[in-house]
């Protein structure tokens, strides 16, 4: 009997060692940027997020556990502002830089930053693009021997104590904006979603892939354009807070009223760099504190599934002259939509109710 117990113990010990070995391999895989679990440990420190006011462009700094991540790099003319801000913080190294997509308003100051600071890894949303700004950035990344990664959906890294998961793009698109890197940062109980300039098609595809898009804060896509932050997407994300990065009096009319209306419907408090300048957010893992007051919705933020709760807005089709509920499967393309605050308004303007959703 004694011999049998010893043998069983040896076998059990061997099995435990195998489990520990493969667990270690899984952790190493996650750190190297391959798919893994989205488990978030309790937060012991703070996550600080700074949405820099770089006009009609994006540049966001994340700091956690002594590590830094910069998401996008503004326009070329923003380099001095960004470098000065980082210098004032005493920053000498950017552990991660994410260039969501190769448009100039997202990578413009990238070359200057790569030459001004040590950069650990650069995540690129495109493997090639025909522009001088992009080619110069690629050359400077190579010259500085920066590790360049093109992330896949499901890849994960760790920023300080924050798990970061890449969620998009899930496929190649004709529209470069839809090819934007989308990433979700988790800090304790708080979740933050960054979408670059991804539009409604990319949003819909991420939903169809079954990703957990729920987030407390959404960096709205494409500077508040009506082509992003669709109702379908907002129902999945259900953000309590939304940050729009755009310039006062910009040529595109950002943020569009359609986007602001959708964010009001979800009950999100909105922060705009065109009105408030640089916006700083601090998370302790439970609470989220902003440096400036936001624009509160007149509707309560819902904690129920889907977030939007009782919708009082309607979407009309300019071509068919039909109006729909926001979650109707027959919604028109964004460019053909018109929005009504009440059913009466839609009827008074000559629109008939959709026979599918019966608004």
mmCIF file of C-alpha atoms in Angstrom:
data_model
loop_
_atom_site.group_PDB
_atom_site.id
_atom_site.type_symbol
_atom_site.label_atom_id
_atom_site.label_comp_id
_atom_site.label_asym_id
_atom_site.label_seq_id
_atom_site.Cartn_x
_atom_site.Cartn_y
_atom_site.Cartn_z
ATOM 1 C CA UNK A 1 0.000 0.000 0.000
ATOM 2 C CA UNK A 2 2.794 2.369 0.875
ATOM 3 C CA UNK A 3 4.425 1.850 -2.497
ATOM 4 C CA UNK A 4 1.112 2.490 -4.302
ATOM 5 C CA UNK A 5 0.579 5.811 -2.512
ATOM 6 C CA UNK A 6 4.077 6.971 -3.373
ATOM 7 C CA UNK A 7 3.543 6.174 -7.064
ATOM 8 C CA UNK A 8 0.190 7.967 -7.107
ATOM 9 C CA UNK A 9 1.773 11.001 -5.494
ATOM 10 C CA UNK A 10 4.510 11.007 -8.112
ATOM 11 C CA UNK A 11 1.965 10.859 -10.934
ATOM 12 C CA UNK A 12 -0.097 13.618 -9.301
ATOM 13 C CA UNK A 13 2.999 15.781 -8.917
ATOM 14 C CA UNK A 14 3.872 15.255 -12.562
ATOM 15 C CA UNK A 15 0.358 16.320 -13.663
ATOM 16 C CA UNK A 16 0.494 19.453 -11.488
ATOM 17 C CA UNK A 17 3.871 20.371 -13.004
ATOM 18 C CA UNK A 18 2.400 20.032 -16.488
ATOM 19 C CA UNK A 19 -0.514 22.308 -15.585
ATOM 20 C CA UNK A 20 1.841 24.942 -14.172
ATOM 21 C CA UNK A 21 4.080 24.682 -17.232
ATOM 22 C CA UNK A 22 1.240 25.276 -19.681
ATOM 23 C CA UNK A 23 -0.211 28.045 -17.521
ATOM 24 C CA UNK A 24 3.129 29.815 -17.659
ATOM 25 C CA UNK A 25 3.216 29.393 -21.419
ATOM 26 C CA UNK A 26 -0.256 30.926 -21.707
ATOM 27 C CA UNK A 27 0.803 33.942 -19.652
ATOM 28 C CA UNK A 28 3.895 34.383 -21.802
ATOM 29 C CA UNK A 29 1.752 34.209 -24.918
ATOM 30 C CA UNK A 30 -0.534 36.933 -23.647
ATOM 31 C CA UNK A 31 2.396 39.205 -22.874
ATOM 32 C CA UNK A 32 3.784 38.688 -26.371
ATOM 33 C CA UNK A 33 0.516 39.796 -27.930
ATOM 34 C CA UNK A 34 -1.422 36.628 -28.768
ATOM 35 C CA UNK A 35 -4.987 35.842 -27.854
ATOM 36 C CA UNK A 36 -5.832 35.020 -24.283
ATOM 37 C CA UNK A 37 -8.294 35.575 -21.493
ATOM 38 C CA UNK A 38 -9.646 39.055 -20.776
ATOM 39 C CA UNK A 39 -9.460 38.597 -16.991
ATOM 40 C CA UNK A 40 -8.705 41.864 -15.201
ATOM 41 C CA UNK A 41 -7.100 41.760 -11.730
ATOM 42 C CA UNK A 42 -8.250 44.184 -9.036
ATOM 43 C CA UNK A 43 -6.578 47.575 -9.399
ATOM 44 C CA UNK A 44 -4.044 48.654 -6.796
ATOM 45 C CA UNK A 45 -2.949 51.887 -8.486
ATOM 46 C CA UNK A 46 -4.348 54.473 -10.866
ATOM 47 C CA UNK A 47 -4.854 54.630 -14.609
ATOM 48 C CA UNK A 48 -4.521 58.150 -15.993
ATOM 49 C CA UNK A 49 -5.809 58.948 -19.478
ATOM 50 C CA UNK A 50 -5.161 62.304 -21.130
ATOM 51 C CA UNK A 51 -7.104 63.261 -24.245
ATOM 52 C CA UNK A 52 -4.831 65.962 -25.613
ATOM 53 C CA UNK A 53 -6.415 68.911 -27.380
ATOM 54 C CA UNK A 54 -4.714 68.606 -30.764
ATOM 55 C CA UNK A 55 -7.537 70.159 -32.766
ATOM 56 C CA UNK A 56 -9.003 68.080 -35.587
ATOM 57 C CA UNK A 57 -6.875 65.057 -34.727
ATOM 58 C CA UNK A 58 -6.363 62.331 -32.113
ATOM 59 C CA UNK A 59 -3.668 61.920 -29.478
ATOM 60 C CA UNK A 60 -4.310 60.130 -26.183
ATOM 61 C CA UNK A 61 -1.816 59.263 -23.440
ATOM 62 C CA UNK A 62 -2.390 56.390 -21.006
ATOM 63 C CA UNK A 63 -0.264 55.916 -17.867
ATOM 64 C CA UNK A 64 -0.400 52.920 -15.515
ATOM 65 C CA UNK A 65 2.090 51.291 -13.188
ATOM 66 C CA UNK A 66 5.008 53.310 -14.516
ATOM 67 C CA UNK A 67 4.268 52.422 -18.144
ATOM 68 C CA UNK A 68 2.936 54.633 -20.941
ATOM 69 C CA UNK A 69 0.901 54.134 -24.087
ATOM 70 C CA UNK A 70 0.253 56.807 -26.711
ATOM 71 C CA UNK A 71 -2.729 56.221 -28.996
ATOM 72 C CA UNK A 72 -2.234 58.235 -32.202
ATOM 73 C CA UNK A 73 0.010 61.240 -32.716
ATOM 74 C CA UNK A 74 -2.059 64.153 -34.010
ATOM 75 C CA UNK A 75 -1.231 66.217 -37.090
ATOM 76 C CA UNK A 76 2.311 67.184 -38.130
ATOM 77 C CA UNK A 77 1.817 70.628 -36.635
ATOM 78 C CA UNK A 78 1.028 69.160 -33.212
ATOM 79 C CA UNK A 79 4.512 67.741 -32.562
ATOM 80 C CA UNK A 80 5.797 70.614 -30.396
ATOM 81 C CA UNK A 81 2.664 70.553 -28.230
ATOM 82 C CA UNK A 82 2.794 66.789 -27.700
ATOM 83 C CA UNK A 83 6.540 66.716 -27.024
ATOM 84 C CA UNK A 84 6.271 69.621 -24.584
ATOM 85 C CA UNK A 85 3.446 67.883 -22.706
ATOM 86 C CA UNK A 86 5.437 64.650 -22.419
ATOM 87 C CA UNK A 87 8.594 66.540 -21.397
ATOM 88 C CA UNK A 88 6.662 68.315 -18.632
ATOM 89 C CA UNK A 89 5.674 64.898 -17.273
ATOM 90 C CA UNK A 90 9.310 63.827 -17.278
ATOM 91 C CA UNK A 91 8.590 61.185 -19.922
ATOM 92 C CA UNK A 92 11.646 59.661 -21.594
ATOM 93 C CA UNK A 93 10.090 56.416 -22.867
ATOM 94 C CA UNK A 94 6.829 55.434 -24.507
ATOM 95 C CA UNK A 95 6.367 51.728 -23.879
ATOM 96 C CA UNK A 96 3.660 51.442 -26.523
ATOM 97 C CA UNK A 97 2.585 53.691 -29.389
ATOM 98 C CA UNK A 98 -0.579 52.782 -31.286
ATOM 99 C CA UNK A 99 -1.068 54.295 -34.729
ATOM 100 C CA UNK A 100 -4.709 53.324 -35.299
ATOM 101 C CA UNK A 101 -4.626 54.044 -39.045
ATOM 102 C CA UNK A 102 -2.345 55.918 -41.445
ATOM 103 C CA UNK A 103 -4.246 59.169 -41.972
ATOM 104 C CA UNK A 104 -2.158 62.262 -41.254
ATOM 105 C CA UNK A 105 -4.355 63.452 -38.371
ATOM 106 C CA UNK A 106 -3.474 60.258 -36.493
ATOM 107 C CA UNK A 107 0.198 59.710 -37.388
ATOM 108 C CA UNK A 108 1.287 63.253 -38.275
ATOM 109 C CA UNK A 109 3.703 63.817 -35.378
ATOM 110 C CA UNK A 110 4.758 60.175 -35.224
ATOM 111 C CA UNK A 111 8.194 60.668 -36.780
ATOM 112 C CA UNK A 112 9.090 63.518 -34.415
ATOM 113 C CA UNK A 113 7.959 61.480 -31.404
ATOM 114 C CA UNK A 114 9.866 58.367 -32.459
ATOM 115 C CA UNK A 115 13.039 60.452 -32.677
ATOM 116 C CA UNK A 116 12.390 62.366 -29.439
ATOM 117 C CA UNK A 117 11.577 59.435 -27.139
ATOM 118 C CA UNK A 118 12.581 55.826 -26.695
ATOM 119 C CA UNK A 119 9.715 53.691 -28.016
ATOM 120 C CA UNK A 120 9.228 50.080 -26.976
ATOM 121 C CA UNK A 121 6.655 48.754 -29.456
ATOM 122 C CA UNK A 122 4.659 50.457 -32.183
ATOM 123 C CA UNK A 123 1.313 48.937 -33.151
ATOM 124 C CA UNK A 124 0.367 49.797 -36.722
ATOM 125 C CA UNK A 125 -3.099 49.625 -38.239
ATOM 126 C CA UNK A 126 -1.835 49.359 -41.812
ATOM 127 C CA UNK A 127 0.995 47.440 -43.437
ATOM 128 C CA UNK A 128 1.243 49.871 -46.359
ATOM 129 C CA UNK A 129 -0.175 53.237 -47.332
ATOM 130 C CA UNK A 130 0.665 55.696 -50.092
ATOM 131 C CA UNK A 131 1.589 58.935 -48.347
ATOM 132 C CA UNK A 132 4.814 60.750 -47.576
ATOM 133 C CA UNK A 133 3.931 61.073 -43.888
ATOM 134 C CA UNK A 134 3.397 57.326 -43.597
ATOM 135 C CA UNK A 135 6.606 56.437 -45.490
ATOM 136 C CA UNK A 136 8.644 58.800 -43.298
ATOM 137 C CA UNK A 137 7.177 57.234 -40.157
ATOM 138 C CA UNK A 138 8.052 53.726 -41.340
ATOM 139 C CA UNK A 139 11.617 54.850 -42.142
ATOM 140 C CA UNK A 140 12.073 56.466 -38.721
ATOM 141 C CA UNK A 141 10.668 53.446 -36.892
ATOM 142 C CA UNK A 142 13.182 51.258 -38.717
ATOM 143 C CA UNK A 143 16.054 53.676 -38.089
ATOM 144 C CA UNK A 144 15.276 53.774 -34.354
ATOM 145 C CA UNK A 145 14.942 49.968 -34.347
ATOM 146 C CA UNK A 146 11.424 50.117 -32.899
ATOM 147 C CA UNK A 147 9.574 46.804 -32.721
ATOM 148 C CA UNK A 148 6.608 47.136 -35.118
ATOM 149 C CA UNK A 149 3.561 44.885 -34.659
ATOM 150 C CA UNK A 150 0.374 44.603 -36.712
ATOM 151 C CA UNK A 151 -2.044 43.299 -34.059
ATOM 152 C CA UNK A 152 -4.803 40.795 -34.686
ATOM 153 C CA UNK A 153 -8.214 40.775 -33.003
ATOM 154 C CA UNK A 154 -7.911 38.982 -29.678
ATOM 155 C CA UNK A 155 -4.246 39.872 -29.149
ATOM 156 C CA UNK A 156 -3.493 41.124 -25.646
ATOM 157 C CA UNK A 157 -0.775 43.046 -23.860
ATOM 158 C CA UNK A 158 -0.387 44.496 -20.376
ATOM 159 C CA UNK A 159 -0.016 48.225 -19.723
ATOM 160 C CA UNK A 160 1.067 48.543 -16.084
ATOM 161 C CA UNK A 161 -1.759 46.741 -14.322
ATOM 162 C CA UNK A 162 -4.221 47.176 -17.226
ATOM 163 C CA UNK A 163 -5.013 44.363 -19.659
ATOM 164 C CA UNK A 164 -5.288 45.742 -23.194
ATOM 165 C CA UNK A 165 -7.174 43.741 -25.824
ATOM 166 C CA UNK A 166 -7.165 44.455 -29.549
ATOM 167 C CA UNK A 167 -10.656 44.037 -31.023
ATOM 168 C CA UNK A 168 -10.381 45.387 -34.536
ATOM 169 C CA UNK A 169 -10.167 45.578 -37.419
ATOM 170 C CA UNK A 170 -11.656 42.116 -37.907
ATOM 171 C CA UNK A 171 -11.027 42.179 -41.679
ATOM 172 C CA UNK A 172 -9.656 44.380 -44.470
ATOM 173 C CA UNK A 173 -11.808 47.279 -45.640
ATOM 174 C CA UNK A 174 -11.796 49.594 -48.637
ATOM 175 C CA UNK A 175 -12.262 52.563 -46.313
ATOM 176 C CA UNK A 176 -9.022 53.187 -44.415
ATOM 177 C CA UNK A 177 -11.003 54.580 -41.480
ATOM 178 C CA UNK A 178 -12.669 51.197 -40.987
ATOM 179 C CA UNK A 179 -9.197 49.628 -40.850
ATOM 180 C CA UNK A 180 -8.574 51.481 -37.575
ATOM 181 C CA UNK A 181 -7.144 49.558 -34.642
ATOM 182 C CA UNK A 182 -9.789 49.238 -31.928
ATOM 183 C CA UNK A 183 -8.623 48.446 -28.414
ATOM 184 C CA UNK A 184 -10.192 47.985 -25.008
ATOM 185 C CA UNK A 185 -8.343 48.852 -21.803
ATOM 186 C CA UNK A 186 -9.542 47.412 -18.498
ATOM 187 C CA UNK A 187 -8.595 48.833 -15.108
ATOM 188 C CA UNK A 188 -10.197 47.010 -12.218
ATOM 189 C CA UNK A 189 -13.954 47.406 -12.744
ATOM 190 C CA UNK A 190 -13.574 50.173 -15.340
ATOM 191 C CA UNK A 191 -13.413 49.660 -19.096
ATOM 192 C CA UNK A 192 -12.279 52.089 -21.803
ATOM 193 C CA UNK A 193 -12.826 51.632 -25.552
ATOM 194 C CA UNK A 194 -10.768 53.425 -28.227
ATOM 195 C CA UNK A 195 -12.003 53.153 -31.808
ATOM 196 C CA UNK A 196 -9.806 55.401 -33.975
ATOM 197 C CA UNK A 197 -11.916 56.444 -36.964
ATOM 198 C CA UNK A 198 -13.771 53.113 -37.324
ATOM 199 C CA UNK A 199 -17.181 53.552 -38.958
ATOM 200 C CA UNK A 200 -20.495 51.760 -38.716
ATOM 201 C CA UNK A 201 -19.483 48.861 -40.986
ATOM 202 C CA UNK A 202 -16.472 48.011 -38.830
ATOM 203 C CA UNK A 203 -18.609 48.479 -35.696
ATOM 204 C CA UNK A 204 -21.200 46.025 -37.008
ATOM 205 C CA UNK A 205 -18.529 43.455 -37.851
ATOM 206 C CA UNK A 206 -17.037 43.592 -34.344
ATOM 207 C CA UNK A 207 -20.496 42.939 -32.927
ATOM 208 C CA UNK A 208 -21.018 39.993 -35.280
ATOM 209 C CA UNK A 209 -17.734 38.478 -34.091
ATOM 210 C CA UNK A 210 -19.148 38.391 -30.569
ATOM 211 C CA UNK A 211 -16.570 40.596 -28.870
ATOM 212 C CA UNK A 212 -17.367 42.054 -25.456
ATOM 213 C CA UNK A 213 -17.584 45.733 -26.356
ATOM 214 C CA UNK A 214 -19.081 46.949 -23.056
ATOM 215 C CA UNK A 215 -17.231 50.017 -21.815
ATOM 216 C CA UNK A 216 -17.714 52.763 -19.253
ATOM 217 C CA UNK A 217 -15.948 55.292 -21.496
ATOM 218 C CA UNK A 218 -15.977 55.433 -25.281
ATOM 219 C CA UNK A 219 -13.554 57.510 -27.331
ATOM 220 C CA UNK A 220 -16.043 58.153 -30.096
ATOM 221 C CA UNK A 221 -14.994 57.198 -33.603
ATOM 222 C CA UNK A 222 -13.989 59.662 -36.320
ATOM 223 C CA UNK A 223 -14.178 62.859 -34.257
ATOM 224 C CA UNK A 224 -17.921 62.509 -33.679
ATOM 225 C CA UNK A 225 -18.860 61.869 -37.308
ATOM 226 C CA UNK A 226 -22.328 60.490 -38.044
ATOM 227 C CA UNK A 227 -20.637 57.595 -39.861
ATOM 228 C CA UNK A 228 -19.438 56.210 -36.507
ATOM 229 C CA UNK A 229 -21.031 55.518 -33.107
ATOM 230 C CA UNK A 230 -24.086 53.878 -34.686
ATOM 231 C CA UNK A 231 -27.104 52.970 -32.580
ATOM 232 C CA UNK A 232 -26.290 49.288 -33.009
ATOM 233 C CA UNK A 233 -22.782 49.877 -31.673
ATOM 234 C CA UNK A 234 -23.889 52.091 -28.793
ATOM 235 C CA UNK A 235 -26.367 49.433 -27.689
ATOM 236 C CA UNK A 236 -23.419 47.046 -27.312
ATOM 237 C CA UNK A 237 -20.963 49.456 -25.708
ATOM 238 C CA UNK A 238 -23.499 51.293 -23.509
ATOM 239 C CA UNK A 239 -21.003 54.005 -22.496
ATOM 240 C CA UNK A 240 -21.619 56.141 -19.455
ATOM 241 C CA UNK A 241 -19.067 58.659 -20.762
ATOM 242 C CA UNK A 242 -18.046 59.634 -24.292
ATOM 243 C CA UNK A 243 -15.060 61.723 -25.383
ATOM 244 C CA UNK A 244 -15.115 63.509 -28.748
ATOM 245 C CA UNK A 245 -11.813 64.811 -30.119
ATOM 246 C CA UNK A 246 -12.314 67.572 -32.669
ATOM 247 C CA UNK A 247 -11.480 71.193 -33.455
ATOM 248 C CA UNK A 248 -13.654 74.255 -32.947
ATOM 249 C CA UNK A 249 -15.232 75.306 -36.254
ATOM 250 C CA UNK A 250 -13.710 72.410 -38.197
ATOM 251 C CA UNK A 251 -14.523 72.030 -41.904
ATOM 252 C CA UNK A 252 -16.389 68.744 -41.381
ATOM 253 C CA UNK A 253 -19.021 69.952 -38.935
ATOM 254 C CA UNK A 254 -17.812 67.499 -36.276
ATOM 255 C CA UNK A 255 -19.347 66.437 -34.039
ATOM 256 C CA UNK A 256 -22.448 65.783 -36.116
ATOM 257 C CA UNK A 257 -25.840 66.277 -34.516
ATOM 258 C CA UNK A 258 -26.765 62.668 -35.319
ATOM 259 C CA UNK A 259 -23.908 61.435 -33.118
ATOM 260 C CA UNK A 260 -24.758 63.803 -30.284
ATOM 261 C CA UNK A 261 -28.393 62.663 -30.463
ATOM 262 C CA UNK A 262 -27.405 58.994 -30.202
ATOM 263 C CA UNK A 263 -25.136 59.699 -27.247
ATOM 264 C CA UNK A 264 -27.979 61.582 -25.546
ATOM 265 C CA UNK A 265 -30.227 58.575 -26.113
ATOM 266 C CA UNK A 266 -27.783 56.248 -24.386
ATOM 267 C CA UNK A 267 -27.574 58.683 -21.460
ATOM 268 C CA UNK A 268 -23.852 59.336 -21.923
ATOM 269 C CA UNK A 269 -22.116 62.375 -20.472
ATOM 270 C CA UNK A 270 -20.110 63.939 -23.303
ATOM 271 C CA UNK A 271 -16.657 65.542 -23.128
ATOM 272 C CA UNK A 272 -15.450 67.546 -26.142
ATOM 273 C CA UNK A 273 -11.919 68.787 -26.685
ATOM 274 C CA UNK A 274 -13.223 71.551 -28.977
ATOM 275 C CA UNK A 275 -15.089 73.045 -26.007
ATOM 276 C CA UNK A 276 -13.142 71.851 -22.977
ATOM 277 C CA UNK A 277 -9.581 71.590 -24.238
ATOM 278 C CA UNK A 278 -7.453 68.748 -22.919
ATOM 279 C CA UNK A 279 -9.516 66.271 -20.878
ATOM 280 C CA UNK A 280 -7.864 64.150 -18.181
ATOM 281 C CA UNK A 281 -9.452 61.040 -16.703
ATOM 282 C CA UNK A 282 -8.277 59.170 -13.596
ATOM 283 C CA UNK A 283 -9.485 55.677 -12.693
ATOM 284 C CA UNK A 284 -8.823 53.992 -9.351
ATOM 285 C CA UNK A 285 -10.357 50.761 -10.593
ATOM 286 C CA UNK A 286 -13.819 51.632 -9.313
ATOM 287 C CA UNK A 287 -14.470 55.338 -9.770
ATOM 288 C CA UNK A 288 -13.712 57.476 -12.831
ATOM 289 C CA UNK A 289 -12.899 61.147 -12.225
ATOM 290 C CA UNK A 290 -12.695 63.843 -14.914
ATOM 291 C CA UNK A 291 -10.672 67.060 -14.873
ATOM 292 C CA UNK A 292 -13.590 69.076 -16.293
ATOM 293 C CA UNK A 293 -17.383 68.859 -16.057
ATOM 294 C CA UNK A 294 -19.061 67.146 -18.999
ATOM 295 C CA UNK A 295 -22.257 67.777 -20.935
ATOM 296 C CA UNK A 296 -24.842 65.592 -19.235
ATOM 297 C CA UNK A 297 -27.653 63.916 -21.123
ATOM 298 C CA UNK A 298 -31.260 64.713 -20.292
ATOM 299 C CA UNK A 299 -31.834 60.959 -20.203
ATOM 300 C CA UNK A 300 -30.742 58.556 -17.516
ATOM 301 C CA UNK A 301 -27.944 56.183 -18.397
ATOM 302 C CA UNK A 302 -29.361 52.680 -18.430
ATOM 303 C CA UNK A 303 -27.617 49.757 -16.798
ATOM 304 C CA UNK A 304 -29.943 47.258 -18.494
ATOM 305 C CA UNK A 305 -28.842 45.131 -21.439
ATOM 306 C CA UNK A 306 -28.525 47.332 -24.485
ATOM 307 C CA UNK A 307 -28.321 50.539 -22.461
ATOM 308 C CA UNK A 308 -30.616 52.616 -24.584
ATOM 309 C CA UNK A 309 -33.722 51.595 -22.676
ATOM 310 C CA UNK A 310 -36.802 53.419 -23.943
ATOM 311 C CA UNK A 311 -35.910 55.156 -27.198
ATOM 312 C CA UNK A 312 -37.765 58.316 -28.132
ATOM 313 C CA UNK A 313 -35.856 59.075 -31.330
ATOM 314 C CA UNK A 314 -36.751 57.806 -34.795
ATOM 315 C CA UNK A 315 -34.695 57.376 -37.960
ATOM 316 C CA UNK A 316 -36.161 58.263 -41.338
ATOM 317 C CA UNK A 317 -35.101 57.137 -44.805
ATOM 318 C CA UNK A 318 -34.758 60.149 -47.101
ATOM 319 C CA UNK A 319 -35.422 57.964 -50.151
ATOM 320 C CA UNK A 320 -38.332 55.744 -49.074
ATOM 321 C CA UNK A 321 -39.872 58.329 -46.727
ATOM 322 C CA UNK A 322 -40.286 55.611 -44.057
ATOM 323 C CA UNK A 323 -39.258 56.076 -40.416
ATOM 324 C CA UNK A 324 -37.900 53.385 -38.116
ATOM 325 C CA UNK A 325 -36.956 52.546 -34.556
ATOM 326 C CA UNK A 326 -33.172 52.829 -34.002
ATOM 327 C CA UNK A 327 -32.772 49.039 -33.724
ATOM 328 C CA UNK A 328 -34.788 48.189 -36.852
ATOM 329 C CA UNK A 329 -33.089 45.719 -39.205
ATOM 330 C CA UNK A 330 -34.159 47.833 -42.206
ATOM 331 C CA UNK A 331 -32.314 51.033 -41.309
ATOM 332 C CA UNK A 332 -31.005 53.027 -44.285
ATOM 333 C CA UNK A 333 -27.360 53.844 -44.895
ATOM 334 C CA UNK A 334 -26.007 56.663 -42.748
ATOM 335 C CA UNK A 335 -25.975 59.184 -45.592
ATOM 336 C CA UNK A 336 -29.693 58.562 -46.228
ATOM 337 C CA UNK A 337 -30.823 59.025 -42.633
ATOM 338 C CA UNK A 338 -32.793 61.830 -41.047
ATOM 339 C CA UNK A 339 -33.486 61.931 -37.296
ATOM 340 C CA UNK A 340 -36.706 62.820 -35.473
ATOM 341 C CA UNK A 341 -37.109 63.401 -31.753
ATOM 342 C CA UNK A 342 -40.793 62.388 -31.751
ATOM 343 C CA UNK A 343 -43.113 60.170 -33.777
ATOM 344 C CA UNK A 344 -45.360 63.151 -34.479
ATOM 345 C CA UNK A 345 -42.447 65.059 -35.988
ATOM 346 C CA UNK A 346 -41.757 62.204 -38.411
ATOM 347 C CA UNK A 347 -45.409 61.951 -39.461
ATOM 348 C CA UNK A 348 -45.769 65.728 -39.803
ATOM 349 C CA UNK A 349 -42.812 65.789 -42.189
ATOM 350 C CA UNK A 350 -44.465 63.239 -44.459
ATOM 351 C CA UNK A 351 -42.768 60.022 -43.292
ATOM 352 C CA UNK A 352 -44.737 56.770 -42.907
ATOM 353 C CA UNK A 353 -44.008 54.110 -40.256
ATOM 354 C CA UNK A 354 -41.896 51.113 -41.248
ATOM 355 C CA UNK A 355 -43.938 47.911 -41.555
ATOM 356 C CA UNK A 356 -41.143 45.858 -40.026
ATOM 357 C CA UNK A 357 -40.487 47.577 -36.678
ATOM 358 C CA UNK A 358 -43.868 49.369 -36.409
ATOM 359 C CA UNK A 359 -42.573 52.498 -34.648
#
